[in-house]
Amino acid sequence: MPTQTARKTSPTAKTAKAANPDRPHADDGEAVAVKQRRIQATQDRADAKKEPAGQPARKAQKAPVQAGAREQPVQLPAQHIDKPGLEAELELKPKFLAPYYEGSHKLQDSAALITGGDSGIGRAVAVLFAREGADVAIVYLNEHEDAEETKRCVEAEGGRCVLIPGDVRDPAFCRHAVDQAVKAFGKIDVLVNNAAFQEHAESIEDITDERFDETLRTNVYGYFHMARAALPHMGKGAAIINTGSVTGLEGSAHLLDYSTTKGAIHAFTKSLASNVLHRGIRVNAVAPGPVWTPLNPADSPAEKVATFGQNTDMRRAAQPEELSPAYVFLASPACSGYITGIVLPVTGSVGAI
């Protein structure tokens, strides 16, 4: 069995300077990260007391499926990292640049705001939005090193990028983030709600009120607060895209609170779509299956991370660049102007809905 790599806390994951008047909420992100690491440490200690679990049952198809533009990684490292999770610390760097994807001005002169945009799916979406002609505001907690790399990649595509650290659980911060994006770009055409908190548990009895509150407030309140703040600045043809999950479609025995929030996000997506349809604003969601981002290594024990995604029909986890084109599709009025209120599964399996 692969051995667990030592966890570390990146020296770059420090509190942003409070003296910066454009980042009055940056300190809040570090406080939340400390709280999330405390929740993580409690679960890690519980995991360490258990007998090693057996390998998950493999499906009939043994060979991982490669059906995309390029071969994607199959073997994942047995690695466990500290929350909130730095992409810079991952031994296997997620694939997010989508080199075979060519832009065609689908989002030309648009302005997008992406929460959780520093890494993972959010980073991949930011890069493709920029390739399609958009400027991008990145909202993130305190992962400054990852955020700076995302900004570099967005600017390399020709887009402008602003970084806004803070806590999406806080409605005042959400208003501040929207104000900063509007100040930079003059408008918001696309909102991507993507920030998330996840921590596994064997039983509902193991989920404390603090942990349930952290998951709910990040994954549901954060989406609600950000949408409410952004909508006054969005006009006809604008789009909101929420990141749901296959766990919100199928449930997950060991992600009880996380699955609950993702089901709520799917319902929120459909309800908000009906609520703003008369304004010409579309609201949709993407429901990813297992995707190689910092979220899972910052949750699961190292030995489980090594087999992440192998129980899908494709027998492997997705890379972020395999998800990001779906967000472009739902963001672009030229592609999906007649689509609203859907939850689009991108799960690597048959029959997700």
mmCIF file of C-alpha atoms in Angstrom:
data_model
loop_
_atom_site.group_PDB
_atom_site.id
_atom_site.type_symbol
_atom_site.label_atom_id
_atom_site.label_comp_id
_atom_site.label_asym_id
_atom_site.label_seq_id
_atom_site.Cartn_x
_atom_site.Cartn_y
_atom_site.Cartn_z
ATOM 1 C CA MET A 1 0.000 0.000 0.000
ATOM 2 C CA PRO A 2 1.353 3.493 -0.812
ATOM 3 C CA THR A 3 2.707 5.378 2.143
ATOM 4 C CA GLN A 4 1.300 8.663 3.365
ATOM 5 C CA THR A 5 3.371 11.701 2.557
ATOM 6 C CA ALA A 6 4.105 14.210 5.270
ATOM 7 C CA ARG A 7 1.723 17.098 5.400
ATOM 8 C CA LYS A 8 2.987 20.613 5.427
ATOM 9 C CA THR A 9 1.645 24.101 5.710
ATOM 10 C CA SER A 10 2.810 26.352 2.923
ATOM 11 C CA PRO A 11 4.658 29.451 4.090
ATOM 12 C CA THR A 12 2.751 31.403 1.474
ATOM 13 C CA ALA A 13 -0.605 30.640 3.102
ATOM 14 C CA LYS A 14 -0.282 33.622 5.405
ATOM 15 C CA THR A 15 -2.664 36.325 6.414
ATOM 16 C CA ALA A 16 -2.942 39.033 3.769
ATOM 17 C CA LYS A 17 -1.777 42.452 4.857
ATOM 18 C CA ALA A 18 -4.580 44.223 6.696
ATOM 19 C CA ALA A 19 -3.069 47.500 5.603
ATOM 20 C CA ASN A 20 -4.210 46.876 2.037
ATOM 21 C CA PRO A 21 -7.445 48.869 1.719
ATOM 22 C CA ASP A 22 -8.648 46.694 -1.198
ATOM 23 C CA ARG A 23 -8.469 43.549 0.939
ATOM 24 C CA PRO A 24 -10.282 44.363 4.195
ATOM 25 C CA HIS A 25 -11.603 40.790 4.491
ATOM 26 C CA ALA A 26 -8.320 38.973 3.821
ATOM 27 C CA ASP A 27 -7.693 38.248 7.513
ATOM 28 C CA ASP A 28 -11.057 36.468 7.715
ATOM 29 C CA GLY A 29 -9.847 33.845 5.249
ATOM 30 C CA GLU A 30 -6.930 32.824 7.474
ATOM 31 C CA ALA A 31 -9.223 32.516 10.500
ATOM 32 C CA VAL A 32 -11.559 30.230 8.567
ATOM 33 C CA ALA A 33 -8.620 28.135 7.337
ATOM 34 C CA VAL A 34 -7.459 27.627 10.951
ATOM 35 C CA LYS A 35 -10.963 26.474 11.893
ATOM 36 C CA GLN A 36 -11.121 24.076 8.941
ATOM 37 C CA ARG A 37 -7.731 22.580 9.843
ATOM 38 C CA ARG A 38 -8.999 21.999 13.390
ATOM 39 C CA ILE A 39 -12.030 20.106 12.029
ATOM 40 C CA GLN A 40 -9.719 18.156 9.727
ATOM 41 C CA ALA A 41 -7.327 17.254 12.571
ATOM 42 C CA THR A 42 -10.192 15.836 14.642
ATOM 43 C CA GLN A 43 -11.231 13.559 11.777
ATOM 44 C CA ASP A 44 -7.610 12.596 11.057
ATOM 45 C CA ARG A 45 -7.182 11.403 14.647
ATOM 46 C CA ALA A 46 -10.373 9.328 14.366
ATOM 47 C CA ASP A 47 -9.161 7.808 11.081
ATOM 48 C CA ALA A 48 -5.821 6.861 12.635
ATOM 49 C CA LYS A 49 -7.556 4.715 15.276
ATOM 50 C CA LYS A 50 -9.388 2.578 12.707
ATOM 51 C CA GLU A 51 -8.291 -0.624 11.063
ATOM 52 C CA PRO A 52 -7.169 -0.102 7.451
ATOM 53 C CA ALA A 53 -10.139 -0.421 5.128
ATOM 54 C CA GLY A 54 -10.131 -2.842 2.239
ATOM 55 C CA GLN A 55 -9.765 -1.667 -1.312
ATOM 56 C CA PRO A 56 -13.023 -0.488 -2.942
ATOM 57 C CA ALA A 57 -14.753 -2.996 -5.170
ATOM 58 C CA ARG A 58 -13.671 -2.645 -8.753
ATOM 59 C CA LYS A 59 -16.153 -2.558 -11.574
ATOM 60 C CA ALA A 60 -16.140 -5.056 -14.426
ATOM 61 C CA GLN A 61 -14.237 -2.797 -16.802
ATOM 62 C CA LYS A 62 -10.658 -2.932 -15.527
ATOM 63 C CA ALA A 63 -8.780 -0.570 -17.835
ATOM 64 C CA PRO A 64 -9.220 3.176 -17.225
ATOM 65 C CA VAL A 65 -10.963 4.889 -20.123
ATOM 66 C CA GLN A 66 -9.270 7.666 -22.090
ATOM 67 C CA ALA A 67 -11.800 9.331 -24.363
ATOM 68 C CA GLY A 68 -10.612 12.940 -24.431
ATOM 69 C CA ALA A 69 -8.209 15.066 -26.438
ATOM 70 C CA ARG A 70 -5.163 13.828 -24.526
ATOM 71 C CA GLU A 71 -4.203 11.071 -22.093
ATOM 72 C CA GLN A 72 -5.020 11.934 -18.499
ATOM 73 C CA PRO A 73 -3.276 10.628 -15.358
ATOM 74 C CA VAL A 74 -4.524 7.367 -13.918
ATOM 75 C CA GLN A 75 -2.239 6.823 -10.918
ATOM 76 C CA LEU A 76 -2.780 9.345 -8.112
ATOM 77 C CA PRO A 77 -0.361 9.950 -5.247
ATOM 78 C CA ALA A 78 -1.154 8.733 -1.739
ATOM 79 C CA GLN A 79 -1.100 12.238 -0.302
ATOM 80 C CA HIS A 80 -2.974 14.031 2.456
ATOM 81 C CA ILE A 81 -2.623 17.829 2.761
ATOM 82 C CA ASP A 82 -3.773 20.492 5.184
ATOM 83 C CA LYS A 83 -7.002 22.385 4.588
ATOM 84 C CA PRO A 84 -8.059 24.441 2.794
ATOM 85 C CA GLY A 85 -5.660 22.732 0.354
ATOM 86 C CA LEU A 86 -2.963 24.245 -1.845
ATOM 87 C CA GLU A 87 -2.694 23.040 -5.417
ATOM 88 C CA ALA A 88 0.976 24.019 -5.258
ATOM 89 C CA GLU A 89 1.507 21.241 -2.670
ATOM 90 C CA LEU A 90 0.043 18.417 -4.751
ATOM 91 C CA GLU A 91 2.618 15.895 -5.920
ATOM 92 C CA LEU A 92 0.631 15.354 -9.123
ATOM 93 C CA LYS A 93 -0.271 18.759 -10.529
ATOM 94 C CA PRO A 94 -3.848 18.906 -11.837
ATOM 95 C CA LYS A 95 -4.230 19.371 -15.577
ATOM 96 C CA PHE A 96 -6.075 22.638 -16.173
ATOM 97 C CA LEU A 97 -4.635 24.337 -19.268
ATOM 98 C CA ALA A 98 -6.697 22.355 -21.831
ATOM 99 C CA PRO A 99 -4.122 22.850 -24.628
ATOM 100 C CA TYR A 100 -6.401 21.358 -27.287
ATOM 101 C CA TYR A 101 -9.225 23.766 -26.488
ATOM 102 C CA GLU A 102 -9.213 26.732 -28.869
ATOM 103 C CA GLY A 103 -11.098 29.881 -27.941
ATOM 104 C CA SER A 104 -13.627 31.389 -30.324
ATOM 105 C CA HIS A 105 -14.714 34.621 -28.566
ATOM 106 C CA LYS A 106 -17.686 32.983 -26.820
ATOM 107 C CA LEU A 107 -17.254 35.327 -23.837
ATOM 108 C CA GLN A 108 -15.638 38.277 -25.572
ATOM 109 C CA ASP A 109 -15.644 41.447 -23.437
ATOM 110 C CA SER A 110 -17.450 39.658 -20.611
ATOM 111 C CA ALA A 111 -16.658 39.944 -16.906
ATOM 112 C CA ALA A 112 -16.754 36.877 -14.694
ATOM 113 C CA LEU A 113 -16.524 36.343 -10.940
ATOM 114 C CA ILE A 114 -15.451 32.872 -9.775
ATOM 115 C CA THR A 115 -15.462 31.766 -6.151
ATOM 116 C CA GLY A 116 -12.901 29.116 -5.286
ATOM 117 C CA GLY A 117 -11.125 30.271 -8.419
ATOM 118 C CA ASP A 118 -7.602 29.922 -7.091
ATOM 119 C CA SER A 119 -7.255 26.206 -7.857
ATOM 120 C CA GLY A 120 -8.949 23.067 -9.114
ATOM 121 C CA ILE A 121 -12.067 23.436 -11.223
ATOM 122 C CA GLY A 122 -12.212 27.172 -10.523
ATOM 123 C CA ARG A 123 -8.721 27.728 -11.918
ATOM 124 C CA ALA A 124 -9.462 25.678 -15.039
ATOM 125 C CA VAL A 125 -12.675 27.630 -15.615
ATOM 126 C CA ALA A 126 -10.869 30.962 -15.160
ATOM 127 C CA VAL A 127 -8.292 30.004 -17.795
ATOM 128 C CA LEU A 128 -10.870 28.988 -20.398
ATOM 129 C CA PHE A 129 -13.047 32.026 -19.683
ATOM 130 C CA ALA A 130 -10.011 34.207 -20.366
ATOM 131 C CA ARG A 131 -9.252 32.220 -23.527
ATOM 132 C CA GLU A 132 -12.795 33.012 -24.647
ATOM 133 C CA GLY A 133 -12.246 36.750 -24.100
ATOM 134 C CA ALA A 134 -13.426 37.355 -20.525
ATOM 135 C CA ASP A 135 -11.881 39.263 -17.639
ATOM 136 C CA VAL A 136 -11.964 37.322 -14.376
ATOM 137 C CA ALA A 137 -12.262 38.162 -10.684
ATOM 138 C CA ILE A 138 -11.016 35.341 -8.441
ATOM 139 C CA VAL A 139 -12.519 34.943 -4.956
ATOM 140 C CA TYR A 140 -10.602 32.628 -2.632
ATOM 141 C CA LEU A 141 -10.020 31.998 1.073
ATOM 142 C CA ASN A 142 -6.313 32.392 1.868
ATOM 143 C CA GLU A 143 -4.458 30.307 -0.758
ATOM 144 C CA HIS A 144 -2.453 33.278 -2.032
ATOM 145 C CA GLU A 145 0.214 31.266 -3.849
ATOM 146 C CA ASP A 146 -2.400 29.360 -5.859
ATOM 147 C CA ALA A 147 -4.333 32.548 -6.575
ATOM 148 C CA GLU A 148 -1.260 34.320 -7.933
ATOM 149 C CA GLU A 149 -0.573 31.388 -10.266
ATOM 150 C CA THR A 150 -4.163 31.488 -11.524
ATOM 151 C CA LYS A 151 -3.831 35.215 -12.135
ATOM 152 C CA ARG A 152 -0.640 34.617 -14.109
ATOM 153 C CA CYS A 153 -2.389 32.020 -16.261
ATOM 154 C CA VAL A 154 -5.434 34.238 -16.879
ATOM 155 C CA GLU A 155 -3.234 37.153 -17.904
ATOM 156 C CA ALA A 156 -1.243 34.860 -20.203
ATOM 157 C CA GLU A 157 -4.521 34.245 -22.040
ATOM 158 C CA GLY A 158 -5.001 37.993 -22.482
ATOM 159 C CA GLY A 159 -7.563 38.587 -19.746
ATOM 160 C CA ARG A 160 -7.469 40.926 -16.801
ATOM 161 C CA CYS A 161 -7.590 39.315 -13.363
ATOM 162 C CA VAL A 162 -8.250 40.647 -9.871
ATOM 163 C CA LEU A 163 -7.760 38.624 -6.681
ATOM 164 C CA ILE A 164 -10.209 38.989 -3.795
ATOM 165 C CA PRO A 165 -9.426 36.951 -0.651
ATOM 166 C CA GLY A 166 -12.043 36.427 2.021
ATOM 167 C CA ASP A 167 -14.823 34.317 3.501
ATOM 168 C CA VAL A 168 -17.878 33.592 1.312
ATOM 169 C CA ARG A 169 -19.851 32.641 4.436
ATOM 170 C CA ASP A 170 -19.927 36.356 5.263
ATOM 171 C CA PRO A 171 -22.575 38.347 3.337
ATOM 172 C CA ALA A 172 -20.597 41.569 3.865
ATOM 173 C CA PHE A 173 -17.578 40.007 2.180
ATOM 174 C CA CYS A 174 -19.723 38.795 -0.725
ATOM 175 C CA ARG A 175 -20.955 42.354 -1.265
ATOM 176 C CA HIS A 176 -17.363 43.583 -1.058
ATOM 177 C CA ALA A 177 -16.197 40.987 -3.606
ATOM 178 C CA VAL A 178 -18.913 41.959 -6.057
ATOM 179 C CA ASP A 179 -18.122 45.648 -5.568
ATOM 180 C CA GLN A 180 -14.434 44.969 -6.292
ATOM 181 C CA ALA A 181 -15.279 43.072 -9.465
ATOM 182 C CA VAL A 182 -17.629 45.806 -10.662
ATOM 183 C CA LYS A 183 -15.024 48.436 -9.803
ATOM 184 C CA ALA A 184 -12.454 46.581 -11.915
ATOM 185 C CA PHE A 185 -14.625 45.579 -14.880
ATOM 186 C CA GLY A 186 -17.743 47.742 -14.705
ATOM 187 C CA LYS A 187 -20.165 44.795 -14.635
ATOM 188 C CA ILE A 188 -20.638 41.082 -13.956
ATOM 189 C CA ASP A 189 -21.790 38.890 -16.820
ATOM 190 C CA VAL A 190 -21.027 35.484 -15.320
ATOM 191 C CA LEU A 191 -21.000 34.337 -11.692
ATOM 192 C CA VAL A 192 -19.512 30.929 -10.939
ATOM 193 C CA ASN A 193 -20.245 29.718 -7.408
ATOM 194 C CA ASN A 194 -17.590 27.090 -6.803
ATOM 195 C CA ALA A 195 -16.058 27.462 -3.316
ATOM 196 C CA ALA A 196 -16.623 24.414 -1.096
ATOM 197 C CA PHE A 197 -15.787 22.738 2.197
ATOM 198 C CA GLN A 198 -15.717 18.925 2.516
ATOM 199 C CA GLU A 199 -14.745 16.557 5.332
ATOM 200 C CA HIS A 200 -15.704 12.874 5.463
ATOM 201 C CA ALA A 201 -17.224 11.056 8.440
ATOM 202 C CA GLU A 202 -18.069 7.412 9.125
ATOM 203 C CA SER A 203 -21.379 8.196 10.810
ATOM 204 C CA ILE A 204 -23.828 11.018 11.343
ATOM 205 C CA GLU A 205 -22.892 10.830 15.035
ATOM 206 C CA ASP A 206 -19.378 11.951 14.093
ATOM 207 C CA ILE A 207 -20.591 15.177 12.487
ATOM 208 C CA THR A 208 -20.513 17.906 15.101
ATOM 209 C CA ASP A 209 -22.696 20.990 14.969
ATOM 210 C CA GLU A 210 -19.561 23.003 14.185
ATOM 211 C CA ARG A 211 -18.684 20.808 11.209
ATOM 212 C CA PHE A 212 -22.251 20.751 9.851
ATOM 213 C CA ASP A 213 -22.432 24.531 10.185
ATOM 214 C CA GLU A 214 -19.088 24.982 8.396
ATOM 215 C CA THR A 215 -20.195 22.837 5.458
ATOM 216 C CA LEU A 216 -23.636 24.382 5.167
ATOM 217 C CA ARG A 217 -22.510 27.984 5.496
ATOM 218 C CA THR A 218 -19.686 27.606 2.985
ATOM 219 C CA ASN A 219 -21.462 25.522 0.367
ATOM 220 C CA VAL A 220 -25.022 26.873 0.551
ATOM 221 C CA TYR A 221 -24.955 30.238 2.322
ATOM 222 C CA GLY A 222 -21.912 31.239 0.280
ATOM 223 C CA TYR A 223 -23.722 30.557 -3.003
ATOM 224 C CA PHE A 224 -26.832 32.362 -1.815
ATOM 225 C CA HIS A 225 -24.964 35.423 -0.515
ATOM 226 C CA MET A 226 -22.869 35.744 -3.675
ATOM 227 C CA ALA A 227 -25.818 35.386 -6.041
ATOM 228 C CA ARG A 228 -27.827 37.929 -4.075
ATOM 229 C CA ALA A 229 -24.941 40.407 -4.166
ATOM 230 C CA ALA A 230 -24.169 39.899 -7.862
ATOM 231 C CA LEU A 231 -27.647 39.914 -9.390
ATOM 232 C CA PRO A 232 -28.190 43.706 -9.191
ATOM 233 C CA HIS A 233 -25.140 44.064 -11.456
ATOM 234 C CA MET A 234 -26.204 41.406 -13.977
ATOM 235 C CA GLY A 235 -28.297 42.126 -17.037
ATOM 236 C CA LYS A 236 -30.034 40.304 -19.846
ATOM 237 C CA GLY A 237 -27.871 37.503 -21.212
ATOM 238 C CA ALA A 238 -25.922 37.032 -17.965
ATOM 239 C CA ALA A 239 -25.440 33.625 -16.378
ATOM 240 C CA ILE A 240 -24.955 32.067 -12.972
ATOM 241 C CA ILE A 241 -23.284 28.646 -12.804
ATOM 242 C CA ASN A 242 -23.246 26.696 -9.556
ATOM 243 C CA THR A 243 -20.918 23.776 -8.888
ATOM 244 C CA GLY A 244 -23.003 20.883 -7.615
ATOM 245 C CA SER A 245 -21.810 17.287 -7.327
ATOM 246 C CA VAL A 246 -22.611 13.706 -8.198
ATOM 247 C CA THR A 247 -23.022 13.291 -4.427
ATOM 248 C CA GLY A 248 -25.999 15.655 -4.643
ATOM 249 C CA LEU A 249 -27.546 13.349 -7.258
ATOM 250 C CA GLU A 250 -26.727 9.968 -5.735
ATOM 251 C CA GLY A 251 -25.831 10.667 -2.104
ATOM 252 C CA SER A 252 -22.654 9.551 -0.340
ATOM 253 C CA ALA A 253 -22.513 7.421 2.810
ATOM 254 C CA HIS A 254 -19.403 9.133 4.189
ATOM 255 C CA LEU A 255 -20.090 12.660 2.941
ATOM 256 C CA LEU A 256 -23.448 13.175 4.607
ATOM 257 C CA ASP A 257 -23.248 16.910 5.207
ATOM 258 C CA TYR A 258 -21.438 17.647 1.926
ATOM 259 C CA SER A 259 -23.999 15.644 -0.089
ATOM 260 C CA THR A 260 -26.804 17.471 1.692
ATOM 261 C CA THR A 261 -25.405 20.830 0.632
ATOM 262 C CA LYS A 262 -24.903 19.708 -2.966
ATOM 263 C CA GLY A 263 -28.509 18.523 -3.187
ATOM 264 C CA ALA A 264 -29.524 21.924 -1.830
ATOM 265 C CA ILE A 265 -27.395 23.627 -4.481
ATOM 266 C CA HIS A 266 -29.190 21.697 -7.214
ATOM 267 C CA ALA A 267 -32.571 22.795 -5.826
ATOM 268 C CA PHE A 268 -31.311 26.371 -5.406
ATOM 269 C CA THR A 269 -30.172 26.356 -9.040
ATOM 270 C CA LYS A 270 -33.586 25.365 -10.361
ATOM 271 C CA SER A 271 -35.457 27.708 -8.039
ATOM 272 C CA LEU A 272 -33.260 30.724 -8.799
ATOM 273 C CA ALA A 273 -33.510 29.949 -12.522
ATOM 274 C CA SER A 274 -37.281 30.328 -12.290
ATOM 275 C CA ASN A 275 -36.966 33.413 -10.108
ATOM 276 C CA VAL A 276 -34.792 35.413 -12.534
ATOM 277 C CA LEU A 277 -35.935 33.998 -15.869
ATOM 278 C CA HIS A 278 -38.026 37.085 -16.649
ATOM 279 C CA ARG A 279 -34.827 39.170 -16.414
ATOM 280 C CA GLY A 280 -33.128 37.160 -19.150
ATOM 281 C CA ILE A 281 -30.599 35.695 -16.698
ATOM 282 C CA ARG A 282 -29.905 31.972 -16.873
ATOM 283 C CA VAL A 283 -28.965 29.810 -13.867
ATOM 284 C CA ASN A 284 -27.517 26.325 -14.271
ATOM 285 C CA ALA A 285 -25.268 23.903 -12.407
ATOM 286 C CA VAL A 286 -22.515 21.435 -13.216
ATOM 287 C CA ALA A 287 -22.434 18.231 -11.152
ATOM 288 C CA PRO A 288 -18.882 16.851 -11.296
ATOM 289 C CA GLY A 289 -17.906 13.334 -10.370
ATOM 290 C CA PRO A 290 -14.458 12.748 -8.826
ATOM 291 C CA VAL A 291 -12.019 15.425 -10.014
ATOM 292 C CA TRP A 292 -8.341 15.736 -9.091
ATOM 293 C CA THR A 293 -8.213 18.995 -7.134
ATOM 294 C CA PRO A 294 -6.934 19.937 -3.641
ATOM 295 C CA LEU A 295 -10.408 19.272 -2.175
ATOM 296 C CA ASN A 296 -10.076 15.487 -1.921
ATOM 297 C CA PRO A 297 -6.444 15.196 -0.714
ATOM 298 C CA ALA A 298 -7.382 17.756 1.945
ATOM 299 C CA ASP A 299 -10.174 15.419 3.053
ATOM 300 C CA SER A 300 -9.481 11.713 2.585
ATOM 301 C CA PRO A 301 -6.666 9.652 4.135
ATOM 302 C CA ALA A 302 -3.702 9.159 1.816
ATOM 303 C CA GLU A 303 -4.494 5.524 1.007
ATOM 304 C CA LYS A 304 -7.987 6.457 -0.163
ATOM 305 C CA VAL A 305 -6.654 9.357 -2.236
ATOM 306 C CA ALA A 306 -4.536 6.864 -4.196
ATOM 307 C CA THR A 307 -7.696 5.080 -5.406
ATOM 308 C CA PHE A 308 -9.810 8.223 -5.876
ATOM 309 C CA GLY A 309 -12.132 7.955 -8.887
ATOM 310 C CA GLN A 310 -11.482 4.277 -9.608
ATOM 311 C CA ASN A 311 -15.073 3.287 -8.860
ATOM 312 C CA THR A 312 -16.436 5.331 -11.785
ATOM 313 C CA ASP A 313 -17.315 3.646 -15.071
ATOM 314 C CA MET A 314 -14.236 5.302 -16.585
ATOM 315 C CA ARG A 315 -12.128 3.884 -13.748
ATOM 316 C CA ARG A 316 -10.262 7.117 -13.058
ATOM 317 C CA ALA A 317 -10.711 10.618 -11.674
ATOM 318 C CA ALA A 318 -11.235 13.512 -14.055
ATOM 319 C CA GLN A 319 -8.796 16.369 -14.449
ATOM 320 C CA PRO A 320 -10.105 19.963 -14.090
ATOM 321 C CA GLU A 321 -9.632 20.635 -17.812
ATOM 322 C CA GLU A 322 -12.213 17.924 -18.507
ATOM 323 C CA LEU A 323 -14.818 19.943 -16.570
ATOM 324 C CA SER A 324 -14.085 23.529 -17.604
ATOM 325 C CA PRO A 325 -15.570 23.386 -21.143
ATOM 326 C CA ALA A 326 -18.960 22.588 -19.571
ATOM 327 C CA TYR A 327 -18.788 25.910 -17.706
ATOM 328 C CA VAL A 328 -17.935 27.755 -20.919
ATOM 329 C CA PHE A 329 -20.934 26.119 -22.580
ATOM 330 C CA LEU A 330 -23.307 27.210 -19.801
ATOM 331 C CA ALA A 331 -21.793 30.694 -19.558
ATOM 332 C CA SER A 332 -21.992 31.546 -23.256
ATOM 333 C CA PRO A 333 -25.297 32.910 -24.596
ATOM 334 C CA ALA A 334 -24.235 31.689 -28.028
ATOM 335 C CA CYS A 335 -24.085 28.098 -26.757
ATOM 336 C CA SER A 336 -26.800 27.833 -24.127
ATOM 337 C CA GLY A 337 -29.123 30.805 -24.517
ATOM 338 C CA TYR A 338 -32.133 28.460 -24.384
ATOM 339 C CA ILE A 339 -30.948 26.466 -21.375
ATOM 340 C CA THR A 340 -31.732 27.324 -17.774
ATOM 341 C CA GLY A 341 -32.410 25.414 -14.579
ATOM 342 C CA ILE A 342 -30.449 22.280 -15.490
ATOM 343 C CA VAL A 343 -27.924 20.251 -13.511
ATOM 344 C CA LEU A 344 -25.357 18.959 -16.005
ATOM 345 C CA PRO A 345 -23.610 15.768 -14.789
ATOM 346 C CA VAL A 346 -19.948 15.362 -15.772
ATOM 347 C CA THR A 347 -19.259 12.216 -13.783
ATOM 348 C CA GLY A 348 -17.332 9.662 -15.822
ATOM 349 C CA SER A 349 -20.197 7.210 -15.352
ATOM 350 C CA VAL A 350 -23.366 6.147 -17.119
ATOM 351 C CA GLY A 351 -26.730 6.997 -15.625
ATOM 352 C CA ALA A 352 -25.834 9.831 -13.258
ATOM 353 C CA ILE A 353 -29.431 11.096 -13.391
#
